[in-house]
CSV table of C-alpha atoms in Angstrom, one decimal:
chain,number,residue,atom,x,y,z
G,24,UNK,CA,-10.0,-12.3,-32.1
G,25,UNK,CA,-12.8,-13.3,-29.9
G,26,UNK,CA,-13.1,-9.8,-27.4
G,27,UNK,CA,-16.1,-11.6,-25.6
G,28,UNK,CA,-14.2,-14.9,-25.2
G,29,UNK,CA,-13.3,-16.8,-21.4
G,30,UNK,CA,-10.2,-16.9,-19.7
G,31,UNK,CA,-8.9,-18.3,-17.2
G,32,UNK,CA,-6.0,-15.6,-16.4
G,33,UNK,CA,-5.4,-17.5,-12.4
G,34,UNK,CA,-2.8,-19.9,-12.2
G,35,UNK,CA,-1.3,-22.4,-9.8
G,36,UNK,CA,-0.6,-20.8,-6.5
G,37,UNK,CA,2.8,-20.8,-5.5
G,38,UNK,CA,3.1,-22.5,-2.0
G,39,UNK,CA,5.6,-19.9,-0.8
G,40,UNK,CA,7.7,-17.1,-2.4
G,41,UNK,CA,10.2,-19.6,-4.2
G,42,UNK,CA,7.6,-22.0,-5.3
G,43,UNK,CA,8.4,-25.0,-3.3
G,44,UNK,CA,7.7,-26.0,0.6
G,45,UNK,CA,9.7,-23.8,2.9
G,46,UNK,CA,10.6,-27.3,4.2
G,47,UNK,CA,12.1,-28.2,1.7
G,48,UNK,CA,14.1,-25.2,0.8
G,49,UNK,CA,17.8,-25.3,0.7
G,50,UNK,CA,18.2,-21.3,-0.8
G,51,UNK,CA,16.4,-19.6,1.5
G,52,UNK,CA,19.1,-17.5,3.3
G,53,UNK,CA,19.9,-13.9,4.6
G,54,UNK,CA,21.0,-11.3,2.1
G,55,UNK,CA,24.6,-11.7,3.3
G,56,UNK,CA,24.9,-15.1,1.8
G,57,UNK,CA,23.6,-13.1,-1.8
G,58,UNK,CA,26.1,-10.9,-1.9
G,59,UNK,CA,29.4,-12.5,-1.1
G,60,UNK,CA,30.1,-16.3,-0.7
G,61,UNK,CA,32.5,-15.9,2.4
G,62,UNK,CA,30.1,-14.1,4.3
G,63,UNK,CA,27.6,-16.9,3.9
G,64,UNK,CA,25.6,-17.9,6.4
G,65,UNK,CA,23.0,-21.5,6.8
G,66,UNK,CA,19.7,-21.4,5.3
G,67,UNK,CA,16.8,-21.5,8.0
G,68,UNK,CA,14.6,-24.6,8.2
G,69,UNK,CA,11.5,-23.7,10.3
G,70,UNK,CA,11.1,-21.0,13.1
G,71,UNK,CA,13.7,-21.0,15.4
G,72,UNK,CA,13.6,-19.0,18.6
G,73,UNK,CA,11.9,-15.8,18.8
G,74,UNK,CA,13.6,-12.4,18.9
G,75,UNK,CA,12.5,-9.2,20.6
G,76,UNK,CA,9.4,-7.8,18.6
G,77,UNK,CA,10.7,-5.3,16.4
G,78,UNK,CA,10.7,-1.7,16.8
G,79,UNK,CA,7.8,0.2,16.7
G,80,UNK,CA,9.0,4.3,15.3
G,81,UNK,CA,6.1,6.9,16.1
G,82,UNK,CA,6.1,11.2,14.9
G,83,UNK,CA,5.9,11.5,18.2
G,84,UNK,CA,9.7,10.3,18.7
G,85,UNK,CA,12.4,13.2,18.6
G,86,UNK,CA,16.0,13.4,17.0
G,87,UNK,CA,17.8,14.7,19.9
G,88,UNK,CA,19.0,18.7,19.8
G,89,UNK,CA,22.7,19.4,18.6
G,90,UNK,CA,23.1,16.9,16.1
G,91,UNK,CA,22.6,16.3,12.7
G,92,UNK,CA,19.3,14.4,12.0
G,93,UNK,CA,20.6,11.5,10.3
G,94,UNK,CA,18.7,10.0,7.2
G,95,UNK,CA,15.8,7.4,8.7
G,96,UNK,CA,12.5,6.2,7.8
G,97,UNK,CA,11.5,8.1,11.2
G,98,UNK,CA,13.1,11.2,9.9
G,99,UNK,CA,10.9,10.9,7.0
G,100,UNK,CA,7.9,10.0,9.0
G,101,UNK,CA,8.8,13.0,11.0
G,102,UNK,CA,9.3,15.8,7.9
G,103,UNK,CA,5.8,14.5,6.1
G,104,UNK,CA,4.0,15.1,9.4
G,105,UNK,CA,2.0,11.5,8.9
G,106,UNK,CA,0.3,10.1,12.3
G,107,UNK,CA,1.4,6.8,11.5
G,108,UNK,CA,3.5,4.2,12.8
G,109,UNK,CA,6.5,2.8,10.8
G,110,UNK,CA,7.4,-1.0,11.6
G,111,UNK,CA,11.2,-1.6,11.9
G,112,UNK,CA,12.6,-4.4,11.1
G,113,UNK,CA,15.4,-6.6,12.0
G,114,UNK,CA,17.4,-7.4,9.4
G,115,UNK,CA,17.9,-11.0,11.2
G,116,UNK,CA,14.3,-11.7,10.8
G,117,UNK,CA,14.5,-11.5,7.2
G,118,UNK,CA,15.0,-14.5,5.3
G,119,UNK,CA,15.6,-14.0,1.4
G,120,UNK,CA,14.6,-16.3,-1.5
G,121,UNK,CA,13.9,-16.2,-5.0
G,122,UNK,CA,15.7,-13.0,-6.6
G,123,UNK,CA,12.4,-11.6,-8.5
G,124,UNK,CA,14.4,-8.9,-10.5
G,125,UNK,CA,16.1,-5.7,-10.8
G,126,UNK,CA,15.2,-2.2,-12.0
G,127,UNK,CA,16.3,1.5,-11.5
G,128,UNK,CA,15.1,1.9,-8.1
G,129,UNK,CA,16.6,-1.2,-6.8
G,130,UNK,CA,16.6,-5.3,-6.5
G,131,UNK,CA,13.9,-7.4,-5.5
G,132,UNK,CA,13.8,-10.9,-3.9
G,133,UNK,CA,11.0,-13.2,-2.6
G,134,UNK,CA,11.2,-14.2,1.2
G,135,UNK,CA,9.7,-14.7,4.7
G,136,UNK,CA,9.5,-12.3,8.1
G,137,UNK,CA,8.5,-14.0,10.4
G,138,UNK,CA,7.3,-17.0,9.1
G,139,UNK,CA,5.1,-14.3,6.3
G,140,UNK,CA,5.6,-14.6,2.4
G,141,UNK,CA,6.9,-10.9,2.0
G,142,UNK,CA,9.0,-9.1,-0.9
G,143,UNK,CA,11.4,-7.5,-0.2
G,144,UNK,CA,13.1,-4.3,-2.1
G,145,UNK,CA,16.7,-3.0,-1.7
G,146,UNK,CA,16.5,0.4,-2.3
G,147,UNK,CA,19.0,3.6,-2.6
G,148,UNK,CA,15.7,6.0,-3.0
G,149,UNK,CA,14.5,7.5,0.3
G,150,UNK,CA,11.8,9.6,-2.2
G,151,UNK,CA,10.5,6.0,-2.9
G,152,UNK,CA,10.3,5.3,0.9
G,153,UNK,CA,8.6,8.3,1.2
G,154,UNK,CA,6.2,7.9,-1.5
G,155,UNK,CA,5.3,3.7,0.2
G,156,UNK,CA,4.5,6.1,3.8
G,157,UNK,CA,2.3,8.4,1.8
G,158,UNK,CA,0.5,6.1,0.0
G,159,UNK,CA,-1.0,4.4,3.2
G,160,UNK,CA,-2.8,0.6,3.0
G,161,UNK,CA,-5.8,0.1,0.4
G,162,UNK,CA,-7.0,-3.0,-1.1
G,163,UNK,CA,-5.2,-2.4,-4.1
G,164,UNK,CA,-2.2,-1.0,-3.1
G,165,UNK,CA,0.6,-3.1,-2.7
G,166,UNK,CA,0.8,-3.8,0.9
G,167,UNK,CA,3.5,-2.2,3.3
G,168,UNK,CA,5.1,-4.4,5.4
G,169,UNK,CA,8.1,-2.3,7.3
G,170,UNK,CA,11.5,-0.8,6.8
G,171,UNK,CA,14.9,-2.3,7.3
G,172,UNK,CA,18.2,-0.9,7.1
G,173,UNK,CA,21.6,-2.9,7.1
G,174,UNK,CA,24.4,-0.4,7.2
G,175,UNK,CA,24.1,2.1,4.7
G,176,UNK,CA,21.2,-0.3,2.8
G,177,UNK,CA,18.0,0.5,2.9
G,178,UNK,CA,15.2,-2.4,2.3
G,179,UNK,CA,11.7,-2.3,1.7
G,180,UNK,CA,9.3,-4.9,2.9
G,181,UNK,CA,6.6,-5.5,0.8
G,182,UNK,CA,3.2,-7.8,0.9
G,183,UNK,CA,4.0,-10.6,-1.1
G,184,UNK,CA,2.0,-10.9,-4.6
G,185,UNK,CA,2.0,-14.7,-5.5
G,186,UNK,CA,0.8,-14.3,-9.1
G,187,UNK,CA,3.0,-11.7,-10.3
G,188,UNK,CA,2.4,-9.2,-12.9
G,189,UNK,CA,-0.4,-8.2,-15.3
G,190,UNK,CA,2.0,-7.8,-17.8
G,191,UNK,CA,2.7,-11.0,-17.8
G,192,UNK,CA,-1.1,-12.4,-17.2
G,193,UNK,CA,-1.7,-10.2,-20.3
G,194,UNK,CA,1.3,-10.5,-22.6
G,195,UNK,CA,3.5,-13.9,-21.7
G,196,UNK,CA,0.4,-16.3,-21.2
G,197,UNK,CA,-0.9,-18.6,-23.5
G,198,UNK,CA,-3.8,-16.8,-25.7
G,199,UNK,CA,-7.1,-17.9,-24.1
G,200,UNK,CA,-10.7,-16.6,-24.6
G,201,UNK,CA,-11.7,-14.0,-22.1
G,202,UNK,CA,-14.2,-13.6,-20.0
G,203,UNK,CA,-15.6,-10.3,-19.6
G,204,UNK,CA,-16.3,-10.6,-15.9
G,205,UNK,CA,-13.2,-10.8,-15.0
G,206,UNK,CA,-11.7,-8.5,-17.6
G,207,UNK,CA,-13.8,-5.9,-15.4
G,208,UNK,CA,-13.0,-7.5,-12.4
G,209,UNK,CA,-9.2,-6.8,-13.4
G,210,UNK,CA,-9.9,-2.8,-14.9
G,211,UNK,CA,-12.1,-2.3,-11.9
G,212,UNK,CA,-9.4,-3.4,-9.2
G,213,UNK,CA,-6.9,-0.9,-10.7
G,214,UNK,CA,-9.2,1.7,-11.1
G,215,UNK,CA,-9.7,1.5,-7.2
G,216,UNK,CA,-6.5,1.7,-6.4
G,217,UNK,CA,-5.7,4.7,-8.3
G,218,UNK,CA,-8.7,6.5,-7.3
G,219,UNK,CA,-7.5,5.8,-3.5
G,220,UNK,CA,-4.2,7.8,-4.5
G,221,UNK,CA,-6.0,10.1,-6.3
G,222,UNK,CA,-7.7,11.4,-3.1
G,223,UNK,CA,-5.0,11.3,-0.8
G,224,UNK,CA,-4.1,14.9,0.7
G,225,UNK,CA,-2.1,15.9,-1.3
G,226,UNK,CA,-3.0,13.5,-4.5
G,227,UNK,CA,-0.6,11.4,-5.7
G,228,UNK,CA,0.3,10.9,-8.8
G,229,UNK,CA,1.9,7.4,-10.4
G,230,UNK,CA,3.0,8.8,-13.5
G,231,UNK,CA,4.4,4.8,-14.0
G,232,UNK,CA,0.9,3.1,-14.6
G,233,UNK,CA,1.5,0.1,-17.1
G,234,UNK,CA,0.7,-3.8,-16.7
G,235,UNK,CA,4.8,-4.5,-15.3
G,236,UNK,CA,3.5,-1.9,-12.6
G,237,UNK,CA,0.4,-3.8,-11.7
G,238,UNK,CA,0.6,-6.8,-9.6
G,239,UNK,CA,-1.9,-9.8,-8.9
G,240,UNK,CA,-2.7,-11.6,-5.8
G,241,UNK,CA,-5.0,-14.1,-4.8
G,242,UNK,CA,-8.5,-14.1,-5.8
G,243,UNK,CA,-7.3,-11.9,-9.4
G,244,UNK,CA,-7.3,-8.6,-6.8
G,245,UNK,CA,-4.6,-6.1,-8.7
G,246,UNK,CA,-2.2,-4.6,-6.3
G,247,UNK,CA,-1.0,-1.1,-8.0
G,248,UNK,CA,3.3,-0.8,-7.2
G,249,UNK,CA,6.6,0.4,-7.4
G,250,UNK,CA,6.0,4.3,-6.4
G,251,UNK,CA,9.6,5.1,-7.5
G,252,UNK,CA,8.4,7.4,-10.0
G,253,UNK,CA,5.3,8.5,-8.3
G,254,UNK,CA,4.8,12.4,-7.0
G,255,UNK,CA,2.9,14.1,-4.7
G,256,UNK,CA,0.4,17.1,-6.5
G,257,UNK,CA,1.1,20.3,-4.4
G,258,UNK,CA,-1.2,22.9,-4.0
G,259,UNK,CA,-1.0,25.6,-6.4
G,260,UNK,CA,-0.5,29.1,-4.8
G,261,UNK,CA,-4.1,30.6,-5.8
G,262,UNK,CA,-2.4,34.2,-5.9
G,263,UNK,CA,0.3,33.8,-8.3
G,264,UNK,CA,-0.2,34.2,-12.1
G,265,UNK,CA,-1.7,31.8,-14.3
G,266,UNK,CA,1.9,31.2,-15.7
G,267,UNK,CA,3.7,31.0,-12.7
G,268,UNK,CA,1.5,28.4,-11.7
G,269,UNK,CA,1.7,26.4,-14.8
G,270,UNK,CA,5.8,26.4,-14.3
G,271,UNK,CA,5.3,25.4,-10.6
G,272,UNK,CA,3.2,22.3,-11.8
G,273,UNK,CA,5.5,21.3,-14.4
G,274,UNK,CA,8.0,21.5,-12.4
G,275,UNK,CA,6.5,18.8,-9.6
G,276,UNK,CA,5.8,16.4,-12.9
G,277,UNK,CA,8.6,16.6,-14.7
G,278,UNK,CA,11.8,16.6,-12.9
G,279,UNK,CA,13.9,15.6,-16.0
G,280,UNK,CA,12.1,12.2,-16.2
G,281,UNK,CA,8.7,10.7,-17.7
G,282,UNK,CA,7.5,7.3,-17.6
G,283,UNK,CA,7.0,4.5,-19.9
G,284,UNK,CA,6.6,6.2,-23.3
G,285,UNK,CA,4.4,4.0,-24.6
G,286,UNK,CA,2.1,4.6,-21.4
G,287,UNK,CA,2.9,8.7,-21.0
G,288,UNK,CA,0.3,11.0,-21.5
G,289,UNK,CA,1.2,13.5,-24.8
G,290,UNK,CA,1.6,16.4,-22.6
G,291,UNK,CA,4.3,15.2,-20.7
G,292,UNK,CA,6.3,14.0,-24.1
G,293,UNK,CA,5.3,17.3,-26.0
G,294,UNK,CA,5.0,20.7,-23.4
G,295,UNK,CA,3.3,22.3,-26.3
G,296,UNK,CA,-0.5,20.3,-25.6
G,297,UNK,CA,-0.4,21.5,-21.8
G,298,UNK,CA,-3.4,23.8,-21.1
G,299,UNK,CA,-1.6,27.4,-20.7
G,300,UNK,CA,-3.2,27.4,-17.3
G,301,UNK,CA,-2.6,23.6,-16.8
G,302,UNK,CA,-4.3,22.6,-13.0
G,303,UNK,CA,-3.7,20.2,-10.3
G,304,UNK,CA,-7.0,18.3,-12.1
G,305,UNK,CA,-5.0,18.0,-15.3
G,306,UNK,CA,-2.2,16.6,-14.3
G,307,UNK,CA,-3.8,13.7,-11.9
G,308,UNK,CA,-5.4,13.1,-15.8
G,309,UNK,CA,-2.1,11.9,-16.6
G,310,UNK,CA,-2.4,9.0,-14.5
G,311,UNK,CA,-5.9,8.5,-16.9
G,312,UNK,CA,-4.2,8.0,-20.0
G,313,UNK,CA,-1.7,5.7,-18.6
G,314,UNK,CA,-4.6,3.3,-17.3
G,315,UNK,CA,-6.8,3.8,-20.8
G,316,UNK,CA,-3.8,1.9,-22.8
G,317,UNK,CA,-3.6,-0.2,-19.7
G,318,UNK,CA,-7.0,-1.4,-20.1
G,319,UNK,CA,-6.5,-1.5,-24.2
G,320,UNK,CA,-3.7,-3.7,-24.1
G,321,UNK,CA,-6.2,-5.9,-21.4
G,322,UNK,CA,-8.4,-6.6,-23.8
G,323,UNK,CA,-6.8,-6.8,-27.1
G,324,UNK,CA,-3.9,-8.9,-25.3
G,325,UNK,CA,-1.1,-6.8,-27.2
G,326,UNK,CA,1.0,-4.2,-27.0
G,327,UNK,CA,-0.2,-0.8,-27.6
G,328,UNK,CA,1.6,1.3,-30.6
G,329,UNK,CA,3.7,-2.5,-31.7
G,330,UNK,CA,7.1,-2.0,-31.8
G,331,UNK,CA,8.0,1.5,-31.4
G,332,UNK,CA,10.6,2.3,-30.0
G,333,UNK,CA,11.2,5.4,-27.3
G,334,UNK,CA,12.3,8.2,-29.7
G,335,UNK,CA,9.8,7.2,-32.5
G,336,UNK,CA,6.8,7.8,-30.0
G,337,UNK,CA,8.1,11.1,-28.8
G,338,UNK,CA,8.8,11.9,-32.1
G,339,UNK,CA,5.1,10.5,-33.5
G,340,UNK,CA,3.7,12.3,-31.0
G,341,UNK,CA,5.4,15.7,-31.8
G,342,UNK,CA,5.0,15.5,-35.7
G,343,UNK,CA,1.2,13.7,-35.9
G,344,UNK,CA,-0.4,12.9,-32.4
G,345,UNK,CA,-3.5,11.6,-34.5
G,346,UNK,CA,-1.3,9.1,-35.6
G,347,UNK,CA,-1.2,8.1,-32.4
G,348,UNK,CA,-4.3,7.3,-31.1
G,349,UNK,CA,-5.9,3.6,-30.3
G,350,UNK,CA,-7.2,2.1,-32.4
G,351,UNK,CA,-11.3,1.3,-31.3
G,352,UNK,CA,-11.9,-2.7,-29.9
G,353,UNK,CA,-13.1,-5.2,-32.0
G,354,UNK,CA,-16.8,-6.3,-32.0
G,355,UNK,CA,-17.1,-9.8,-32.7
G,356,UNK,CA,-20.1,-10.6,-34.7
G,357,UNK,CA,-20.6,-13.9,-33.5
G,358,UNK,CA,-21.6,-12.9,-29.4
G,359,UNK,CA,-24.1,-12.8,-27.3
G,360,UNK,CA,-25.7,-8.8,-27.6
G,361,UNK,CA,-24.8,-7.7,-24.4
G,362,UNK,CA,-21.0,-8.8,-24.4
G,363,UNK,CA,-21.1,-6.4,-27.2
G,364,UNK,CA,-22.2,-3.5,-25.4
G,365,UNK,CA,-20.0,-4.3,-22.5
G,366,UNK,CA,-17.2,-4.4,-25.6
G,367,UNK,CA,-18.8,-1.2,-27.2
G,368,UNK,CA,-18.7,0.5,-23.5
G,369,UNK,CA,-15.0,-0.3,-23.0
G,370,UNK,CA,-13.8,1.0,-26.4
G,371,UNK,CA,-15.9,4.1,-25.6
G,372,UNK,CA,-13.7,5.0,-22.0
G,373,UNK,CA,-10.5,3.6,-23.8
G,374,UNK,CA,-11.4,6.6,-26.4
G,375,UNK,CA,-12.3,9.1,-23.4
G,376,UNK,CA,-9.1,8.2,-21.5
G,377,UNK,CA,-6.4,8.4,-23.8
G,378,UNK,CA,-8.2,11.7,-25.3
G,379,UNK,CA,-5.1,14.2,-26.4
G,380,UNK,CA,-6.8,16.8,-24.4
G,381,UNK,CA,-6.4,16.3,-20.5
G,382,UNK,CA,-9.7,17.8,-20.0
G,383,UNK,CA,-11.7,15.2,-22.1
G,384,UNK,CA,-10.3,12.2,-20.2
G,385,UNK,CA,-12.7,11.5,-16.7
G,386,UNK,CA,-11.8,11.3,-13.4
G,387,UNK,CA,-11.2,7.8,-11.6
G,388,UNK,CA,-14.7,8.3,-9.9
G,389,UNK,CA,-16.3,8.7,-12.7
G,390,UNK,CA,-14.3,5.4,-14.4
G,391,UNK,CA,-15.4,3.5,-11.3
G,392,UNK,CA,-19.3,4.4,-11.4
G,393,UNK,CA,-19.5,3.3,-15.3
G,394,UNK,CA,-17.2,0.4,-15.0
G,395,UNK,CA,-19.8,-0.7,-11.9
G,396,UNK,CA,-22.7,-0.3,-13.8
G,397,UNK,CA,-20.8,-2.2,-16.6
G,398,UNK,CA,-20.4,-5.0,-13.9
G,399,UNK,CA,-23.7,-5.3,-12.6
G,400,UNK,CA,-25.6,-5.4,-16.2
G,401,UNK,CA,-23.5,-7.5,-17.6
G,402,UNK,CA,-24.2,-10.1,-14.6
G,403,UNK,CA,-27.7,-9.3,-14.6
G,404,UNK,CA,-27.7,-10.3,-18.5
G,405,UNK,CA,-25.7,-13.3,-17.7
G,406,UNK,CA,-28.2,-14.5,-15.1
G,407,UNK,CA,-31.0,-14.2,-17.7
G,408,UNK,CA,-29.8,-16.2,-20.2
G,409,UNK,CA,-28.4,-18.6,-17.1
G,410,UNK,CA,-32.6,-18.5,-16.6
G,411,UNK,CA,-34.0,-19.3,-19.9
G,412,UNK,CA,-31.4,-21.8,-20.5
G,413,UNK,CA,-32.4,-24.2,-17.4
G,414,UNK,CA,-35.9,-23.9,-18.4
C-alpha cells in the first residue's frame, strides 16, 4: 500500500440533515409523529411564525426552599458550579429528520431548530448531560446547541456534522491514495480537541476515543463526540497513602465499564500494568493510547488487531501484551524522501502512544508540537519541489 498516496477523503455536502432541500421534504416532522402514528402531526414546510425566544437557565437561578430539587439541566448547571448559560429549548421548535442511529446512551436523528441543521440526541443519561456542560465549546468539540425535555425525555441538541464519521471516511470508503497533508490535517484536529479536554479543571477524560467517536464537518475539521463514557479526573487527596490513592483513581475510571477494547489502553483491561502509585497524569494517558490506534488505523486504512473479538483482546492482552502491539507503518520505496520521514515520524508517535507503559506515551501537547512541526516541513518540502518543478 501506497502510505504517501492522495486522497480525497471530502465528499458531496449534504444540502441539509436528510440530504435533500428542506423544500422539498415530506419526513421532516416532530418526534411525536416518530414514535406513534396516531399522534402524528404535519411536516413543516418553511418558517412559520415565530415563537417566544426560548429560555435562557443561569447558576444564578434558585430551586425554591421546601421542595425537592427536581432533576433539570439547571440543577446540574447548578451542582457543577459552571458560570454558564444553558439554552432551553422548545420542544415545538424542533423539527426531526433523518434517524442517524442508535447506541447505549440513546437515539439520534438529523433535524432543524430554527431553521439550523442540528442533531439531535434522546437521552436517558443525565451523567452524559453533564459531561456536554463540562466540556464547554472548542473547535473540535462537537458543538452544543441546548437542552430539551418532553415529559420525562430528555434531548440533546447537538451542532450538526454533515460528513459523518471518521470511521466511515477511513474504513467504508472506497480505497484512495492519501495525501499526507491532510492525513495530518485529520490527526492534528483530534489531537486539539482532546488536548482542550485534557486541560479543562478538572481534566476530562474520553476513555471512548475511536474513528465511530470522531466526527467530520466542513472543511475535514474533526469534531471529537459522544461524552457518554467520558469522566472527569478528580484531584487526588495529596495526604492519603499512595494506595489509597491508587483505589480512589481506579475507582473514577473504572466504574464497571471500559471502552472499545480494541481502542482501551492495557491497564484498564489488565489492573496488573497500573503503576502501584498510578496518578491523575497516567490516567489522562489512557486517552493517548486510544488516539495512537486511532491515528494507525488513519493511515493504514484498517482495523487495528483484524478480527478479534472482545474476550480474545482481554485475554491477549492478559496472557502476551507483546503480542499485542502495532505493527510499525509501511515505507513505501517508491516516494518522494520527505513523505517518508513524515511516514517514519508517524510510525514513531504511533509506537510512543500505544507504549504498554502509561508513562512512555506523551502528553497531547507534546503530540501537537511534533505533529505541527510535521505539518509545516512537510509543506515547506512540498513547496520546493512545487519550485524546481516550474522552473
Amino acid at each position: 500500500m501506497n502510505m504517501a498516496a492522495v486522497m480525497d477523503v471530502g465528499v458531496d455536502e449534504p444540502k441539509s440533515p436528510t440530504g435533500i432541500d428542506r423544500e422539498e421534504s415530506t419526513h421532516l416532522v416532530h418526534e411525536d409523529s416518530v414514535r406513534s402514528d396516531e399522534d402524528a402531526v404535519s411536516p413543516k414546510h418553511g418558517p412559520g411564525p415565530r415563537r417566544p425566544l426560548p429560555v435562557v437557565a443561569t447558576t444564578s437561578q434558585v430551586v425554591d426552599e421546601g421542595r425537592p430539587a427536581p432533576v433539570s439541566p439547571l440543577n446540574i448547571v447548578n451542582h457543577l458550579g459552571l458560570q454558564m448559560h444553558v439554552e432551553m429549548i422548545d420542544f415545538n421548535d424542533l423539527e426531526f429528520g433523518k434517524f442517524l442511529g442508535a447506541g447505549a446512551e440513546g437515539q439520534v436523528w438529523a433535524g432543524w431548530y430554527l431553521e439550523t441543521p442540528v442533531a439531535v440526541k434522546k437521552t436517558d443519561s443525565m451523567h452524559e448531560v453533564e459531561m456536554f456542560l463540562s466540556v464547554g465549546q472548542h473547535d473540535n468539540v462537537v458543538g452544543w446547541r441546548g437542552l430539551c425535555k418532553k415529559g420525562s425525555d430528555m434531548y440533546i441538541v447537538l451542532e450538526y456534522c454533515p460528513r459523518g464519521t471518521l470511521d466511515v471516511m477511513v474504513h467504508q470508503t472506497m480505497s484512495a491514495r492519501w495525501d499526507l497533508r491532510k492525513v495530518l490535517q485529520i490527526v492534528k484536529g483530534i489531537a486539539r480537541g482532546m488536548f482542550h479536554l485534557h486541560t479543562r479543571r478538572p481534566p476530562i477524560l474520553h476513555r471512548d476515543i475511536k474513528p465511530a467517536n470522531i466526527f467530520v464537518s466542513h472543511g475535514l475539521v474533526m469534531k471529537i463526540g459522544d461524552f457518554g463514557m467520558s469522566r472527569p479526573v478528580l484531584p487526588l487527596d495529596e495526604e492519603s497513602s499512595p494506595t489509597a490513592s491508587h483505589s480512589e483513581l481506579t475507582r473514577q475510571l473504572t466504574p464497571g465499564v471500559i471502552g472499545t477494547p480494541t481502542y482501551t489502553a492495557p491497564e484498564v483491561l489488565d489492573e496488573r500494568l497500573q503503576s502501584k502509585e498510578f496518578k491523575t497524569e497516567q490516567a489522562l494517558k489512557i486517552d493517548v493510547y486510544s488516539y495512537g490506534v486511532t491515528l494507525w488505523e488513519v493511515m493504514m486504512r484498517e482495523r487495528a488487531h483484524g478480527s478479534l473479538q472482545f474476550y480474545e483482546i482481554v485475554t491477549r492482552w492478559v496472557t502476551n501484551p507483546e503480542e499485542m502491539k502495532l505493527p510499525p507503518l509501511p515505507i513505501p520505496r517508491d516516494d518522494m524522501e520527505y513523505n517518508k520521514k513524515v511516514i517514519r515520524s508517524l510510525s514513531e508517535l504511533i509506537g510512543q502512544c500505544t507504549s504498554i507503559d502509561p508513562d512512555n506515551r506523551p502528553d497531547f501537547r507534546t503530540i501537537l508540537r511534533r505533529l505541527n512541526q510535521l505539518h509545516k516541513e512537510l509543506g515547506r518540502e512540498m513547496n520546493m519541489v512545487t519550485s524546481q518543478d516550474n522552473r
